[in-house]
Amino acid sequence: MSVSKTIACLVLFLPAVAAGQALPPLESYGALPTVDMLILSPSGKRIAYRYSTSDRDNILVVDLEAQQAVGGIPVGEISARRLEFIDDDNLIIVAGRTMRSMEVRGQFDYSGAIHLNAPKQEARLLLERADDLYPWQSGIGRIVGTADDSGTVLMPAFHSKDPRAGDPRFGVYGVNLSNHRAKLVNRGSHNAVDWFTDGNGELLVRVDYDDEQDRYRIFSLRDERSLIYEEETSLRPTGPVGLTPARNELVYAAREQDADTLSIWRMSIEDGQMTGPIMGREDASVEWVVSDIERVVHGVQYSGFLPTYEFFDASLDARVRGIQAALAGTSVRLVSWSSDFRDLVVETSGGWNAGLYLLFKAGTPEPTLLAARRPDIADDQVVPTEIVRYTARDGLEIPALVTARPSLRETGNAPLVVIPHGGPAAYDRFEFDWMAQYFASRGFVVLQPQFRGSSGFGATFRRAGHGEWGGKMQSDVDDGVDFLVEQQLVDPQRVCIVGASYGGYAALAAGAYSPGKYKCVASIAGVADLERMLRSDRRKYGRDHWAVEYWERQYGGEEFDWDALQAISPTHAAEAFQAPVLLIHGKKDTIVPIDQSKRMRKALKRAGKDVTLIELDGEDHWLSYRDSRVETLRALAAFIEEHL
């Protein structure tokens, strides 16, 4: 079936996909998607999604049969991050915003869960009536299970009788969705990190990690608390990710000895015995589990440019493979499903579209188009992306994505924009990338290199980046530029680099350590002074925290040396810059403080270099808000077009 041509359209107050004529305006790329985070209710009768326009964002609940909205709320000052149906009427909206408190040093990212009863049009913040809730915490909003008979959801959170003591316990609250009263059902511990339930509102398993003693433990709570697993490790492992349908075993993510990829195992809740692996591949890691609100696992998603799946149910496995085959040439991601898996919602993106949500109903030959993520960008306006691989100077094969108009492949002198990803333990997907697509639509070639240290390509490849900040990770990016020059695709005299977070560091490092290769450098929320960044993390978490050790390995490998940090910090190489620099940073960034960009500007100004800093009011680390995303893309476009 030719899905791109034959899908039936179900109009849900959404604009139709535009016909491709003139290029879409910059705002069509920079703004948040018109429709995002779309999910299906357990019965399959309703959907919910975030609907964004130029002046407001709303969360809407729509009845599919009636084709009309049955509820919704505006969300503006908060950043909606996840939606989850409890049942057809009750929706949980996990959202957050950056806050300040006199009791907490600096800013912190506060998150919470809003309960929306769609038919009643009532919205309440969950846990607002919870006794002893610790006020200064991130991560509130998780639901680990429900008690169906009482309409109660179970939510982990920190609590303390005296918040000023600064030593809260991580326990579990039961929150009644009818009256929103919250009751602490288990006090937990200072070291608890996760919980699993039996499906009837009773806690089944608690997971602890003692950072001071490097001790990882799993307790069964079935009859009385008993230790079933213990491991000594300085870095917290992935561990349990769900439960088997019978709930007598945990689904545990781990690597076999000397294995390069992550697989999943069964762990007995009685005695902690592990069997498996029950799912896994040699060429890709388990990246995510397909599970329900009770955390029962039905299958897995594997890593890779294009997502692939494996399910316990053979018929479901075959069905998803068939859907992906029908949509070949795009990234096909399973995003939601009915409780019986008869109705599946997939997001297809890249290749020939800017993002579509499709509903596949069992027994129905054709899918239904629920919504276009970016309806003002037509299929024929999407620039094709190609997966390539090139050889780094030390012989390592580097995967990459190249986005370019087909006509540019004949010129041999196209301008190039290099966009290294953040993380660095992350990777780009073969899908519609708003920044890459904007520049490609304007006649640039875009390179997204998956340098060593990226996740998604095996543990060996990821670990190869440890200690290579400013080193081989950086030369991998430069080698990608040389590869495209050798392919006679781009002009070596017209190359700019732009990145965010770690990508921002990579952009600044390119200006510092490869100054003749790039004509302009743009960093969004990038790290510039590694020593100062690490000292900030030590103050924030404590010098023995596993997160600090993780970053020490990232920066310095197994032989971490404080003195070596200056040599790989762009702030200490400002004199070497030749290209003009654009710095963009959110004032409410809690991940990479804006001080990093301010110090980079100061160092470049002192060295007499061309540098501009744009400070984004109210913005966090992820460019979560429409206006600042558009402002960012507008500034990048003007900067790059000026210098290329």
XYZ file of C-alpha atoms in Angstrom:
644
model
C 0.000 0.000 0.000
C 1.224 3.535 -0.737
C 0.497 5.033 2.657
C 1.801 8.493 1.743
C -0.819 8.767 -1.005
C -3.830 6.840 0.296
C -4.251 7.629 3.984
C -7.729 8.795 4.904
C -7.800 12.124 6.743
C -9.696 12.588 9.980
C -9.938 16.328 10.591
C -9.547 17.286 14.245
C -9.636 21.083 14.100
C -6.184 20.937 12.516
C -4.987 22.617 9.313
C -4.419 20.336 6.362
C -0.903 19.676 5.096
C 0.106 22.513 2.809
C 0.852 22.026 -0.868
C 4.510 22.636 -1.616
C 5.040 25.970 -3.397
C 7.169 28.751 -1.920
C 9.550 27.796 0.847
C 7.887 27.709 4.276
C 8.897 30.634 6.495
C 11.533 30.278 9.174
C 8.838 30.103 11.848
C 7.482 26.869 10.355
C 10.759 25.196 11.329
C 11.697 27.052 14.497
C 8.348 26.948 16.282
C 7.221 23.974 18.309
C 5.347 21.382 16.209
C 1.675 22.290 15.765
C 0.762 18.850 17.135
C 3.041 16.969 19.484
C 3.048 14.225 22.155
C -0.061 12.575 20.697
C -1.260 9.515 22.638
C -4.195 7.099 22.534
C -6.507 6.303 25.451
C -6.608 2.703 26.769
C -9.898 1.998 24.971
C -8.669 3.537 21.729
C -11.642 5.918 21.655
C -9.817 9.165 22.453
C -6.531 10.898 21.797
C -4.701 13.668 23.625
C -1.981 15.946 22.322
C -0.303 19.321 22.689
C -1.606 21.838 20.156
C 0.694 24.835 19.652
C -0.082 28.061 17.827
C 1.685 31.397 17.554
C 0.056 32.734 20.700
C -0.765 29.737 22.917
C -0.221 26.070 23.711
C -3.097 23.802 24.717
C -3.479 20.216 25.814
C -6.540 18.781 24.076
C -8.514 15.566 24.526
C -10.474 14.567 21.417
C -13.153 11.916 20.916
C -12.297 10.084 17.699
C -15.818 8.922 16.855
C -17.475 12.290 17.477
C -14.488 14.147 15.988
C -14.681 16.834 18.644
C -12.747 18.007 21.653
C -14.092 16.813 25.003
C -11.672 18.703 27.195
C -8.415 20.569 27.435
C -6.397 23.197 29.237
C -3.996 25.947 28.146
C -0.325 25.488 29.010
C 1.882 28.519 28.547
C 4.285 29.341 31.334
C 5.005 25.663 31.967
C 6.687 23.246 29.603
C 4.553 20.153 28.956
C 6.849 17.125 28.728
C 4.697 13.995 28.725
C 1.057 12.915 28.560
C -0.407 9.723 29.995
C -3.995 8.466 30.029
C -5.298 6.718 33.142
C -8.589 5.982 31.373
C -10.692 7.693 28.716
C -11.657 10.588 31.004
C -8.513 11.122 33.070
C -5.262 12.445 31.660
C -1.974 13.123 33.447
C 0.146 16.009 32.132
C 3.754 16.000 33.324
C 5.160 19.512 33.064
C 7.976 21.602 34.492
C 9.568 25.002 34.787
C 12.722 26.519 36.179
C 12.343 28.037 39.629
C 14.336 29.808 42.330
C 14.075 29.427 46.089
C 15.901 31.085 48.947
C 16.436 27.597 50.352
C 18.226 26.248 47.269
C 21.457 27.454 45.707
C 20.802 28.805 42.200
C 17.922 27.637 40.018
C 16.345 24.211 39.902
C 14.059 22.428 37.468
C 10.729 21.816 39.175
C 8.362 19.316 37.606
C 4.870 18.275 38.541
C 1.868 16.283 37.354
C -1.464 17.876 36.471
C -4.591 15.726 36.513
C -7.138 16.707 33.866
C -10.633 15.264 34.078
C -11.641 16.000 30.483
C -15.468 15.775 30.664
C -15.604 17.882 33.830
C -12.965 20.336 32.569
C -11.247 20.128 35.945
C -7.472 20.347 36.288
C -5.589 19.930 39.552
C -1.930 19.616 40.454
C -1.281 16.180 41.918
C 0.555 15.956 45.250
C -0.390 19.542 46.123
C -2.222 18.123 49.150
C 0.587 15.762 50.139
C 1.821 16.028 53.708
C 5.564 16.546 54.209
C 6.293 16.707 50.458
C 9.876 17.899 49.996
C 9.477 21.241 48.177
C 12.731 21.444 46.202
C 12.830 18.445 43.925
C 12.794 17.556 40.255
C 11.184 14.528 38.688
C 7.740 14.703 40.302
C 5.114 13.304 37.987
C 6.082 9.669 37.628
C 3.342 7.095 38.098
C 4.512 3.592 38.983
C 1.094 1.955 39.250
C -2.594 2.335 40.017
C -5.226 0.921 42.322
C -8.192 0.629 39.969
C -10.811 -0.055 42.624
C -10.149 3.236 44.393
C -9.085 5.484 41.489
C -5.671 5.966 43.071
C -2.324 6.488 41.355
C 0.993 5.697 43.043
C 3.619 8.407 42.718
C 7.199 8.350 44.073
C 8.470 11.592 45.621
C 10.835 12.882 48.273
C 9.324 13.742 51.653
C 10.661 15.166 54.898
C 9.280 16.385 58.230
C 11.944 19.090 58.216
C 12.907 20.203 54.683
C 15.682 22.402 56.074
C 17.498 19.294 57.249
C 18.198 18.489 53.603
C 18.015 14.710 53.992
C 14.649 13.616 52.564
C 13.447 10.062 52.003
C 12.212 8.836 48.623
C 8.840 7.210 49.258
C 5.542 6.587 47.497
C 2.320 8.567 47.769
C -1.117 7.269 46.853
C -3.135 10.061 45.236
C -6.916 9.711 44.906
C -8.048 11.206 41.576
C -11.542 11.956 42.880
C -10.610 14.213 45.782
C -6.855 14.623 45.119
C -5.932 13.680 48.647
C -2.441 12.246 48.896
C -1.368 9.690 51.474
C 2.154 8.454 52.068
C 1.836 4.683 51.576
C 5.542 3.843 52.004
C 8.214 6.017 53.601
C 10.920 4.481 51.438
C 14.525 5.319 52.229
C 17.209 7.932 51.659
C 18.670 5.731 48.917
C 15.504 4.530 47.124
C 15.472 5.264 43.390
C 12.627 3.186 41.928
C 9.483 1.173 42.724
C 7.313 -1.502 41.135
C 3.754 -2.531 42.062
C 1.548 -5.614 41.862
C -1.259 -4.009 39.801
C -3.611 -3.733 42.788
C -1.988 -0.759 44.452
C 0.485 -2.756 46.564
C 4.231 -2.154 46.330
C 6.140 -5.163 45.074
C 9.786 -4.102 44.643
C 12.032 -1.252 45.791
C 15.363 -0.375 44.167
C 18.070 1.460 46.156
C 21.389 3.024 45.241
C 23.744 4.140 48.021
C 26.026 6.639 46.339
C 28.399 6.976 49.298
C 29.033 3.236 49.561
C 28.599 2.458 45.822
C 25.965 -0.153 46.681
C 23.085 -1.060 44.359
C 20.324 -3.182 45.937
C 16.908 -4.582 45.035
C 14.355 -5.503 47.711
C 11.273 -7.675 47.387
C 8.313 -6.239 49.324
C 5.924 -9.097 48.580
C 5.508 -10.421 52.140
C 8.133 -8.645 54.148
C 11.106 -6.719 52.874
C 13.932 -8.994 51.741
C 17.139 -8.261 49.852
C 17.177 -10.202 46.558
C 20.048 -8.535 44.673
C 23.158 -6.551 45.576
C 25.984 -5.147 43.497
C 28.951 -2.895 44.236
C 29.287 -0.258 41.527
C 30.408 3.369 41.402
C 28.019 4.123 38.514
C 24.332 3.352 38.919
C 23.309 0.567 36.471
C 20.233 0.590 34.250
C 18.651 -2.219 36.304
C 14.931 -3.156 36.287
C 12.836 -1.486 33.584
C 9.514 -3.246 34.118
C 7.643 -6.402 35.056
C 6.640 -9.551 33.196
C 2.862 -9.933 32.660
C 2.645 -12.467 35.524
C 4.382 -9.933 37.829
C 6.530 -12.635 39.406
C 9.649 -11.423 37.621
C 11.356 -8.144 36.904
C 12.500 -7.234 33.406
C 16.139 -6.287 33.931
C 18.362 -4.406 31.445
C 22.009 -5.481 31.464
C 24.921 -6.515 29.284
C 26.346 -9.980 29.059
C 29.988 -10.114 30.022
C 32.087 -8.436 27.306
C 28.935 -7.759 25.255
C 28.711 -4.518 23.300
C 24.938 -4.089 23.492
C 22.286 -3.911 26.192
C 19.746 -6.756 26.388
C 16.932 -7.656 28.802
C 16.733 -10.512 31.281
C 14.224 -11.962 33.733
C 14.909 -11.525 37.456
C 12.933 -13.530 40.012
C 11.251 -11.387 42.644
C 11.580 -14.288 45.071
C 15.363 -14.709 45.052
C 16.857 -12.349 42.446
C 17.956 -15.145 40.126
C 18.508 -13.941 36.552
C 17.714 -15.852 33.364
C 18.309 -14.793 29.793
C 18.853 -12.749 27.876
C 15.257 -13.007 26.709
C 15.581 -10.199 24.171
C 18.652 -8.659 22.643
C 20.692 -8.186 19.493
C 24.406 -8.058 18.760
C 24.069 -5.046 16.456
C 21.827 -2.798 18.613
C 21.054 -2.116 22.262
C 17.681 -2.213 23.929
C 16.905 1.497 24.171
C 13.359 1.582 25.510
C 10.679 -0.850 26.657
C 7.096 -0.884 25.423
C 5.166 -0.989 28.692
C 1.857 0.153 30.160
C 1.036 2.382 33.116
C 1.509 -0.609 35.447
C 5.026 -1.015 33.959
C 4.254 -4.417 32.436
C 6.629 -4.919 29.519
C 5.306 -6.098 26.142
C 8.358 -5.523 23.958
C 11.433 -3.419 23.311
C 12.708 -0.737 20.967
C 16.277 -1.095 19.721
C 18.756 1.725 19.121
C 19.689 2.924 15.648
C 19.059 5.705 13.147
C 15.752 3.951 12.395
C 13.863 2.446 15.371
C 13.174 -1.296 15.307
C 11.042 -3.382 17.661
C 10.639 -6.843 19.129
C 7.582 -8.068 21.036
C 6.760 -11.110 23.135
C 3.557 -11.533 21.101
C 4.552 -12.914 17.682
C 1.467 -11.530 15.922
C 2.090 -8.020 17.284
C 5.736 -8.342 16.270
C 4.740 -9.210 12.691
C 2.162 -6.422 12.581
C 4.614 -3.688 13.601
C 7.174 -4.970 11.108
C 4.513 -4.786 8.417
C 3.672 -1.182 9.311
C 7.332 -0.219 9.112
C 7.691 -1.953 5.757
C 4.661 -0.071 4.402
C 6.255 3.220 5.466
C 9.738 2.375 4.204
C 12.013 5.341 3.691
C 10.853 7.105 6.870
C 11.465 6.727 10.570
C 8.473 4.836 12.032
C 8.155 5.077 15.809
C 5.466 3.404 17.897
C 4.187 6.131 20.224
C 0.928 4.816 21.721
C -1.509 1.912 21.731
C -4.808 0.738 23.175
C -4.640 -1.593 26.169
C -5.403 -4.596 23.939
C -2.907 -3.456 21.248
C -5.595 -3.625 18.557
C -5.133 0.099 17.895
C -1.611 1.421 17.307
C -0.457 5.007 16.814
C 2.827 5.537 15.020
C 4.746 8.690 14.220
C 6.386 8.670 10.809
C 8.959 11.344 10.070
C 11.751 12.125 7.647
C 12.127 10.791 4.141
C 8.983 12.208 2.542
C 7.202 13.994 5.408
C 7.695 16.474 8.247
C 5.951 14.238 10.775
C 2.593 12.446 10.735
C 0.599 10.628 13.410
C -1.118 7.573 11.915
C -3.702 5.304 13.546
C -3.593 1.631 12.560
C -6.694 -0.296 13.668
C -6.703 -4.094 13.661
C -8.773 -5.455 10.788
C -8.715 -2.144 8.875
C -6.624 -2.204 5.681
C -5.650 1.472 5.616
C -4.400 3.750 8.404
C -6.046 7.000 9.406
C -4.142 10.260 9.474
C -4.742 11.747 12.925
C -2.566 14.849 12.590
C 0.426 16.402 10.874
C 3.094 17.623 13.256
C 4.040 20.543 10.989
C 1.101 20.990 8.569
C 2.604 24.049 6.854
C 5.565 22.018 5.528
C 4.445 19.865 2.602
C 5.862 16.456 1.753
C 7.711 17.769 -1.313
C 9.345 20.488 0.810
C 11.127 17.969 3.035
C 14.795 17.721 2.084
C 16.042 14.117 1.846
C 18.483 12.762 4.417
C 21.090 10.096 3.687
C 22.871 7.770 6.103
C 26.610 7.727 5.373
C 29.744 6.355 6.985
C 33.241 7.723 6.776
C 36.609 6.696 8.166
C 38.220 8.768 10.908
C 41.943 9.463 10.756
C 42.686 6.583 13.137
C 40.598 4.124 11.086
C 37.387 4.115 13.163
C 34.184 4.116 11.100
C 31.946 7.087 11.925
C 28.201 7.046 11.082
C 26.609 10.322 10.006
C 23.522 11.909 8.491
C 23.752 14.211 5.472
C 20.762 16.342 4.509
C 20.916 18.111 1.150
C 18.847 18.950 -1.902
C 19.596 16.464 -4.706
C 20.604 19.344 -7.024
C 23.489 20.275 -4.711
C 25.198 16.957 -5.367
C 25.966 18.157 -8.882
C 27.552 21.490 -7.975
C 30.465 20.382 -5.787
C 30.736 23.742 -4.054
C 27.770 23.933 -1.681
C 28.051 25.674 1.692
C 28.113 23.316 4.681
C 26.566 23.581 8.145
C 27.893 21.020 10.642
C 25.565 20.220 13.563
C 27.138 17.931 16.204
C 24.562 16.588 18.655
C 24.392 17.092 22.420
C 24.985 14.509 25.119
C 27.589 13.499 24.155
C 26.110 10.040 24.924
C 23.217 10.546 22.503
C 22.706 10.328 18.762
C 20.684 11.838 15.932
C 17.750 9.982 14.402
C 16.768 9.596 10.768
C 13.765 11.861 11.134
C 12.644 15.421 10.493
C 15.164 17.613 12.336
C 13.868 21.172 12.481
C 17.269 22.887 12.433
C 18.871 20.616 9.835
C 15.798 20.853 7.605
C 15.709 24.647 7.786
C 19.288 25.080 6.597
C 18.977 22.326 3.996
C 15.818 23.968 2.637
C 17.827 27.181 2.171
C 20.495 25.533 0.038
C 23.034 24.374 2.614
C 24.366 20.856 3.013
C 23.955 19.727 6.626
C 26.269 17.178 8.275
C 25.291 15.530 11.579
C 28.319 13.439 12.624
C 27.902 10.635 15.169
C 31.387 11.018 16.644
C 32.863 8.422 18.981
C 31.253 8.781 22.392
C 27.786 8.798 20.811
C 25.304 6.253 22.137
C 23.247 4.023 19.868
C 26.177 2.280 18.180
C 27.394 -0.041 20.924
C 29.204 0.308 24.245
C 32.675 0.110 22.693
C 31.927 3.037 20.387
C 30.478 5.048 23.277
C 33.394 4.331 25.613
C 35.840 5.313 22.860
C 34.821 8.897 23.574
C 35.849 8.837 27.232
C 38.698 11.290 27.706
C 38.428 12.512 24.113
C 36.730 15.877 24.619
C 38.698 18.226 22.390
C 40.605 15.193 21.061
C 39.410 12.335 18.865
C 35.748 13.225 19.374
C 36.609 16.577 17.878
C 38.736 15.252 15.028
C 35.858 12.910 14.133
C 33.809 16.043 13.371
C 36.621 17.578 11.313
C 37.068 14.307 9.414
C 33.404 14.419 8.430
C 33.962 17.812 6.812
C 36.973 16.443 4.927
C 34.909 13.454 3.785
C 32.265 15.691 2.177
C 34.987 17.808 0.554
C 36.559 14.655 -0.883
C 33.119 13.632 -2.160
C 33.092 16.951 -4.037
C 29.856 17.927 -2.361
C 30.869 21.014 -0.368
C 33.168 24.011 -0.606
C 35.895 23.801 2.095
C 35.955 27.600 2.243
C 32.276 27.816 3.229
C 31.828 25.738 6.397
C 30.102 26.790 9.629
C 29.489 24.753 12.768
C 26.572 25.072 15.203
C 25.640 22.882 18.149
C 23.732 22.793 21.429
C 24.835 21.527 24.853
C 27.767 19.161 24.157
C 27.295 20.151 20.512
C 27.862 23.725 21.665
C 31.127 22.624 23.257
C 32.094 20.852 20.014
C 31.379 24.045 18.058
C 33.545 26.133 20.392
C 36.271 23.480 20.365
C 36.201 23.590 16.553
C 36.830 27.330 16.682
C 39.620 26.858 19.213
C 41.418 23.755 17.927
C 40.618 23.772 14.171
C 40.501 27.541 13.616
C 41.177 27.462 9.874
C 38.434 24.990 9.002
C 35.302 26.927 10.015
C 34.110 30.346 8.872
C 31.699 30.808 11.759
C 30.969 29.152 15.100
C 27.639 29.096 16.974
C 27.120 27.567 20.420
C 23.711 27.108 22.052
C 23.926 26.426 25.806
C 27.407 25.029 25.293
C 30.051 24.111 27.850
C 33.107 26.350 27.553
C 35.091 25.919 30.787
C 35.225 22.246 31.834
C 37.012 22.847 35.121
C 34.434 25.380 36.273
C 31.605 23.107 35.070
C 32.927 20.123 37.014
C 33.446 22.170 40.184
C 29.855 23.397 39.849
C 28.630 19.786 39.592
C 30.680 18.850 42.664
C 29.001 21.598 44.667
C 25.597 20.586 43.347
C 25.818 16.814 43.881
C 28.774 16.233 46.195
C 32.285 15.257 45.151
C 31.669 11.502 45.575
C 28.383 11.424 43.660
C 28.147 8.965 40.773
C 27.197 11.797 38.389
C 30.485 13.557 39.162
C 32.425 10.361 38.496
C 30.540 9.956 35.224
C 31.646 13.413 34.044
C 35.198 12.855 35.219
C 35.316 9.777 32.971
C 33.785 11.766 30.145
C 36.346 14.549 30.376
C 39.475 12.597 31.304
C 38.880 8.885 30.767
C 40.224 6.426 33.339
C 43.169 8.714 34.175
C 41.347 11.872 35.177
C 43.607 14.902 35.690
C 42.300 18.265 36.861
C 45.250 20.070 35.278
C 44.345 18.698 31.840
C 40.916 20.368 31.819
C 42.269 23.781 30.859
C 43.855 22.348 27.709
C 40.437 21.190 26.436
C 38.431 24.232 27.606
C 37.738 26.742 24.801
C 37.791 29.630 27.293
C 41.536 29.018 27.638
C 42.109 29.034 23.863
C 40.354 32.283 22.949
C 43.477 33.665 21.245
C 43.340 30.841 18.680
C 39.864 31.712 17.346
C 39.726 33.089 13.814
C 36.006 32.728 13.080
C 33.277 34.980 14.497
C 31.325 33.388 17.358
C 27.627 33.503 18.222
C 26.631 32.404 21.723
C 22.981 31.718 22.623
C 21.949 30.700 26.136
C 18.756 30.466 28.181
C 18.791 32.469 31.389
C 17.011 29.628 33.224
C 19.314 26.830 32.086
C 19.843 24.469 35.055
C 21.989 21.965 33.119
C 24.696 24.224 31.686
C 24.599 27.552 33.543
C 24.571 30.695 31.410
C 27.811 31.614 33.175
C 29.553 29.233 30.749
C 28.622 31.393 27.760
C 29.329 34.591 29.655
C 32.847 33.390 30.452
C 33.378 32.421 26.816
C 32.270 35.877 25.689
C 34.563 37.527 28.208
C 37.563 35.453 27.093
C 36.923 36.193 23.404
C 36.354 39.905 24.032
C 39.615 40.074 25.960
C 41.366 38.437 23.010
C 39.854 40.975 20.604
C 37.661 38.441 18.798
C 34.267 38.877 17.132
C 31.668 37.494 19.561
C 27.968 38.057 20.286
C 25.953 36.642 23.190
C 22.155 36.403 23.019
C 20.490 35.737 26.385
C 17.058 34.111 26.157
C 14.634 35.313 28.827
C 12.759 32.504 30.597
C 14.347 29.745 28.502
C 15.733 26.473 29.839
C 18.397 24.122 28.454
C 16.180 22.513 25.812
C 14.660 25.511 23.985
C 11.270 24.462 25.296
C 9.381 27.620 24.343
C 8.250 28.772 20.923
C 9.394 32.400 20.991
C 12.949 31.661 22.053
C 13.268 28.782 19.553
C 12.208 31.091 16.734
C 14.555 33.801 18.029
C 17.379 31.265 18.126
C 16.813 30.048 14.571
C 16.431 33.604 13.279
C 19.744 34.606 14.867
C 21.507 31.496 13.548
C 20.150 32.034 10.044
C 21.320 35.652 9.881
C 24.727 34.757 11.358
C 25.441 31.826 9.036
C 24.112 33.493 5.889
C 26.309 36.514 6.620
C 29.485 34.447 6.855
C 28.816 31.814 4.186
